[in-house]
Coordinates of C-alpha atoms in Angstrom, one line a residue:
M28 CA 98.5 10.0 -74.4
K29 CA 95.0 8.9 -75.5
K30 CA 94.4 5.1 -75.6
D31 CA 93.8 5.2 -79.4
T32 CA 97.1 7.0 -80.0
K33 CA 99.0 4.6 -77.8
H34 CA 97.6 1.6 -79.7
T35 CA 98.3 3.2 -83.1
R36 CA 101.9 3.9 -82.1
A37 CA 102.4 0.4 -80.7
D38 CA 100.8 -1.1 -83.8
I39 CA 103.2 0.8 -86.1
V40 CA 106.2 -0.4 -84.3
N41 CA 105.0 -4.0 -84.0
R42 CA 103.9 -4.2 -87.6
S43 CA 107.3 -2.8 -88.7
L44 CA 109.3 -5.2 -86.6
N45 CA 107.3 -8.2 -87.8
Y46 CA 108.0 -7.0 -91.4
I47 CA 111.7 -6.6 -90.7
Y48 CA 112.1 -10.0 -89.2
K49 CA 110.1 -11.6 -92.0
Y50 CA 112.0 -9.9 -94.8
I51 CA 115.4 -9.6 -93.2
D52 CA 117.0 -11.0 -96.4
T53 CA 116.0 -7.9 -98.4
N54 CA 117.0 -4.3 -98.5
I55 CA 114.5 -2.8 -96.0
T56 CA 114.1 1.0 -96.3
L57 CA 112.6 3.8 -94.3
E58 CA 110.3 4.6 -97.3
E59 CA 109.1 1.0 -97.4
L60 CA 108.2 0.9 -93.7
A61 CA 106.5 4.3 -93.8
K62 CA 104.4 3.2 -96.7
L63 CA 103.5 0.0 -94.9
N64 CA 102.1 2.1 -92.0
S65 CA 100.6 4.8 -94.2
V66 CA 102.5 7.6 -92.5
S67 CA 105.3 10.0 -93.6
K68 CA 108.9 9.0 -93.3
Y69 CA 109.5 11.7 -90.7
H70 CA 106.5 10.6 -88.7
F71 CA 107.4 7.0 -88.8
H72 CA 111.0 7.5 -87.8
R73 CA 110.0 9.7 -84.9
I74 CA 107.5 7.1 -83.6
F75 CA 109.9 4.2 -84.0
K76 CA 112.7 6.0 -82.1
E77 CA 110.4 7.2 -79.3
E78 CA 108.8 3.8 -78.8
T79 CA 111.9 1.6 -79.1
K80 CA 114.6 4.0 -77.9
E81 CA 116.6 3.0 -81.0
N82 CA 117.2 4.3 -84.5
L83 CA 115.6 2.3 -87.2
S84 CA 118.9 1.6 -89.0
D85 CA 120.6 0.4 -85.8
R86 CA 117.7 -2.0 -85.0
I87 CA 117.8 -3.5 -88.5
S88 CA 121.6 -3.9 -88.4
S89 CA 121.3 -5.5 -85.0
I90 CA 118.7 -8.0 -86.2
R91 CA 120.8 -8.8 -89.3
L92 CA 123.9 -9.5 -87.3
Q93 CA 122.2 -11.6 -84.6
K94 CA 120.7 -13.8 -87.3
A95 CA 124.0 -14.1 -89.1
A96 CA 125.9 -14.9 -86.0
N97 CA 123.4 -17.7 -85.2
L98 CA 123.5 -19.1 -88.8
L99 CA 127.3 -19.2 -88.8
I100 CA 127.1 -21.5 -85.8
T101 CA 124.3 -23.8 -87.0
N102 CA 124.7 -23.9 -90.8
K103 CA 128.1 -25.5 -91.4
Y104 CA 127.3 -26.4 -95.0
S105 CA 126.5 -22.8 -96.0
T106 CA 129.2 -20.4 -97.0
I107 CA 129.8 -17.1 -95.3
S108 CA 128.6 -15.3 -98.5
E109 CA 125.4 -17.4 -98.5
I110 CA 124.7 -16.5 -94.9
S111 CA 125.4 -12.8 -95.4
H112 CA 122.9 -12.7 -98.3
L113 CA 120.3 -14.6 -96.2
C114 CA 120.6 -11.8 -93.6
G115 CA 120.3 -9.0 -96.1
Y116 CA 123.9 -8.0 -96.9
A117 CA 124.5 -7.2 -100.5
S118 CA 128.2 -6.7 -100.0
H119 CA 130.5 -9.4 -98.5
T120 CA 133.0 -6.7 -97.4
S121 CA 130.4 -4.6 -95.6
F122 CA 129.2 -7.8 -93.8
I123 CA 132.7 -8.7 -92.6
K124 CA 133.3 -5.2 -91.4
A125 CA 130.0 -4.9 -89.5
F126 CA 130.3 -8.4 -88.0
K127 CA 133.8 -7.8 -86.6
K128 CA 132.8 -4.5 -85.2
R129 CA 129.8 -6.1 -83.3
F130 CA 131.4 -9.5 -82.3
F131 CA 135.2 -8.7 -82.3
Y132 CA 135.8 -11.7 -84.6
T133 CA 135.6 -12.1 -88.3
P134 CA 132.7 -14.3 -89.6
S135 CA 135.3 -17.0 -90.6
Q136 CA 136.8 -17.0 -87.0
W137 CA 133.3 -17.1 -85.5
K138 CA 132.3 -20.0 -87.8
N139 CA 135.4 -21.9 -86.9
G140 CA 134.6 -21.9 -83.1
E141 CA 135.5 -18.5 -81.7
Y142 CA 131.8 -18.0 -80.8
K143 CA 132.5 -20.3 -77.8
N144 CA 134.8 -17.7 -76.3
F145 CA 132.3 -14.9 -77.0
S146 CA 129.4 -16.8 -75.4
K147 CA 131.3 -17.3 -72.1
N148 CA 130.3 -13.7 -71.3
F149 CA 126.6 -14.6 -71.3
L150 CA 126.2 -18.2 -70.2
N151 CA 127.8 -20.0 -67.3
L152 CA 127.2 -23.6 -68.3
E153 CA 128.7 -26.5 -66.5
E154 CA 131.2 -28.6 -68.5
N155 CA 129.5 -31.3 -70.6
F156 CA 126.1 -29.9 -69.9
H157 CA 125.0 -31.0 -73.4
K158 CA 125.1 -34.7 -72.3
Q159 CA 121.8 -34.3 -70.5
F160 CA 120.2 -33.8 -73.9
K161 CA 121.9 -36.7 -75.7
N162 CA 118.7 -38.8 -75.8
L163 CA 116.5 -35.9 -76.8
N164 CA 115.4 -36.7 -80.4
P165 CA 113.1 -34.2 -82.2
I166 CA 110.2 -34.8 -84.5
I167 CA 110.6 -33.3 -88.0
K168 CA 107.4 -32.1 -89.6
V169 CA 105.8 -29.2 -91.4
V170 CA 104.0 -26.9 -89.0
S171 CA 101.1 -24.7 -90.3
T172 CA 100.8 -21.0 -90.0
R173 CA 99.3 -19.7 -86.7
S174 CA 97.7 -16.3 -86.1
C175 CA 98.6 -14.8 -82.8
A176 CA 97.8 -12.0 -80.4
Y177 CA 100.9 -10.9 -78.6
I178 CA 102.9 -8.6 -76.4
R179 CA 106.5 -7.8 -77.3
N180 CA 109.3 -7.8 -74.6
K181 CA 112.9 -6.8 -74.4
G182 CA 114.9 -9.1 -72.2
Y183 CA 114.3 -12.6 -70.7
D184 CA 113.7 -11.2 -67.2
K185 CA 111.4 -13.7 -65.5
F186 CA 109.4 -11.1 -63.5
A187 CA 108.8 -8.9 -66.6
L188 CA 107.8 -11.8 -68.7
S189 CA 105.4 -13.1 -66.1
K190 CA 103.6 -9.7 -66.1
S191 CA 103.3 -9.8 -69.9
W192 CA 101.8 -13.3 -69.7
E193 CA 99.4 -12.2 -67.0
K194 CA 98.2 -9.2 -69.1
L195 CA 97.9 -11.3 -72.2
L196 CA 95.7 -13.9 -70.5
A197 CA 93.7 -11.2 -68.8
F198 CA 93.0 -9.8 -72.3
A199 CA 92.0 -13.3 -73.6
Y200 CA 89.5 -13.6 -70.7
E201 CA 88.0 -10.2 -71.3
N202 CA 87.6 -10.8 -75.0
G203 CA 86.3 -14.4 -74.8
I204 CA 89.4 -16.0 -76.3
K205 CA 89.1 -19.5 -74.9
N206 CA 91.3 -22.7 -75.1
N207 CA 94.2 -20.5 -76.3
T208 CA 97.5 -22.0 -77.2
Q209 CA 100.4 -20.2 -75.4
I210 CA 103.4 -19.5 -77.6
G211 CA 106.8 -17.9 -76.6
I212 CA 108.8 -16.5 -79.6
Y213 CA 112.6 -16.5 -79.1
H214 CA 114.0 -14.0 -81.6
D215 CA 117.6 -14.2 -80.2
N216 CA 120.0 -16.8 -79.1
P217 CA 121.2 -16.4 -75.5
V218 CA 124.5 -17.8 -76.6
I219 CA 125.1 -14.6 -78.6
S220 CA 123.1 -12.0 -76.7
D221 CA 122.9 -11.0 -73.1
Y222 CA 119.5 -11.9 -71.5
K223 CA 118.6 -8.2 -71.2
D224 CA 119.1 -7.7 -74.9
C225 CA 117.1 -10.7 -76.1
N226 CA 113.8 -10.1 -77.8
Y227 CA 110.8 -12.3 -76.7
I228 CA 107.2 -12.4 -77.6
A229 CA 104.4 -13.7 -75.4
A230 CA 101.6 -14.9 -77.7
I231 CA 98.3 -16.8 -77.8
E232 CA 96.8 -18.4 -80.9
V233 CA 93.7 -16.6 -82.2
D234 CA 91.4 -16.9 -85.1
S235 CA 92.7 -15.3 -88.3
S236 CA 89.8 -12.8 -88.2
F237 CA 91.0 -11.4 -84.9
V238 CA 91.4 -7.6 -84.9
P239 CA 94.1 -6.2 -82.5
I240 CA 93.0 -3.6 -79.9
N241 CA 94.6 -1.7 -77.0
S242 CA 98.2 -2.7 -76.4
I243 CA 97.7 -6.1 -78.0
S244 CA 99.0 -6.7 -81.6
K245 CA 98.7 -9.5 -84.1
F246 CA 101.1 -11.4 -86.3
E247 CA 101.6 -14.9 -87.9
V248 CA 104.0 -17.7 -87.0
I249 CA 104.9 -18.6 -90.6
E250 CA 104.5 -22.2 -91.9
S251 CA 107.8 -24.0 -91.9
L252 CA 109.4 -27.4 -91.7
C253 CA 110.4 -27.6 -88.0
A254 CA 112.4 -29.7 -85.6
I255 CA 110.3 -30.1 -82.5
F256 CA 111.9 -30.9 -79.2
H257 CA 109.7 -31.9 -76.2
Y258 CA 111.3 -30.8 -72.9
E259 CA 110.5 -30.2 -69.2
G260 CA 112.6 -28.1 -66.9
I261 CA 112.9 -24.9 -64.8
Y262 CA 113.7 -21.3 -65.5
G263 CA 117.1 -21.1 -67.2
D264 CA 116.9 -24.5 -68.8
I265 CA 115.5 -23.1 -72.1
A266 CA 118.9 -21.4 -72.6
K267 CA 120.6 -24.7 -72.1
L268 CA 118.2 -26.4 -74.5
M269 CA 118.8 -23.7 -77.2
T270 CA 122.6 -23.9 -76.7
Y271 CA 122.4 -27.7 -77.2
I272 CA 120.3 -27.4 -80.3
Y273 CA 122.3 -24.6 -81.9
H274 CA 125.8 -25.9 -80.9
Y275 CA 125.4 -29.6 -81.0
W276 CA 122.3 -30.9 -82.7
L277 CA 121.9 -28.7 -85.7
P278 CA 125.5 -28.8 -87.0
N279 CA 125.3 -32.6 -87.1
S280 CA 121.7 -33.1 -88.1
G281 CA 121.6 -32.8 -91.9
Y282 CA 119.5 -29.7 -91.5
E283 CA 120.2 -26.0 -91.3
A284 CA 118.4 -23.2 -89.5
K285 CA 116.3 -20.5 -91.2
T286 CA 116.2 -16.9 -90.3
L287 CA 112.7 -17.5 -88.8
P288 CA 112.7 -17.4 -85.0
A289 CA 112.5 -20.4 -82.7
Y290 CA 109.4 -20.7 -80.5
A291 CA 107.9 -22.7 -77.7
I292 CA 104.4 -24.0 -77.3
Y293 CA 103.8 -24.3 -73.6
H294 CA 101.8 -27.1 -72.0
Q295 CA 102.8 -25.7 -68.6
N296 CA 104.0 -22.1 -68.6
H297 CA 106.6 -21.4 -65.9
Y298 CA 106.0 -17.6 -66.3
L299 CA 102.5 -18.0 -64.8
E300 CA 101.7 -18.0 -61.1
G301 CA 101.8 -21.4 -59.5
Y302 CA 104.3 -23.0 -61.9
E303 CA 108.0 -23.4 -61.1
T304 CA 108.6 -25.7 -64.0
F305 CA 107.8 -25.7 -67.7
N306 CA 106.5 -28.4 -70.0
L307 CA 106.8 -27.4 -73.7
D308 CA 107.5 -28.3 -77.3
F309 CA 110.4 -26.2 -78.7
Y310 CA 110.2 -25.5 -82.5
I311 CA 113.2 -24.7 -84.7
P312 CA 112.4 -23.7 -88.3
I313 CA 114.8 -25.7 -90.5
R314 CA 115.6 -26.7 -94.1
V315 CA 117.1 -29.8 -95.5
V316 CA 120.8 -29.5 -96.4

């Protein structure tokens, strides 16, 4: 496959996934995404399936359900209907059916605490682990939009993520991108999804005029009110931090989560050679209840 062809195909997939995540509350269609990429429906669907190994409809459904499952945990003041609409479900009945098929519980059961039984399959957390975070108080402020160059990853495997970060920083060096801010985007909650199924983005901040090339794509971290947690730890501690935020802090905070993904800005990136620990600020996009 020619380099230009490989870049075009990657750009189509990345542009489409960014669009899906951004507009997950709407009815996203094949026609819409094909038009976004200036290709035919057939051509788009074939590229998407070949590059992601998934059907478009399955990927959209998976994203909707992951977002809904997370909001049902964090947003205790929102009704199930409100959450289903935020995640793009026009029918309450279809949402309940799809949710139970995916998570084995109804949205009501999940919201009332059954997610804790489900999450035991993914995280082996010591009892009362959350107490180590009890003095962790976030800063609440509006965070401006950031333009980013990035590499998309499937799974939270440390070795694979390290290779992506190496490649991204090598790209930055070759293209004269200096003093770059390193940003990790966490699309999925490890309380809900197995590590191997979680979607992660390794990104560096770039000027808004940046034009993506080769296997590097571009997107924006959207402006939002955020809760910002400063934390230092080792590989695996981010999952604990996310669990604390989603299970304990958010439901009692007076704020609710948005469908926008959480992200970390690394001051010390444990995915890079020479670092066993991380030092970061973790951003959760929120809204006032």
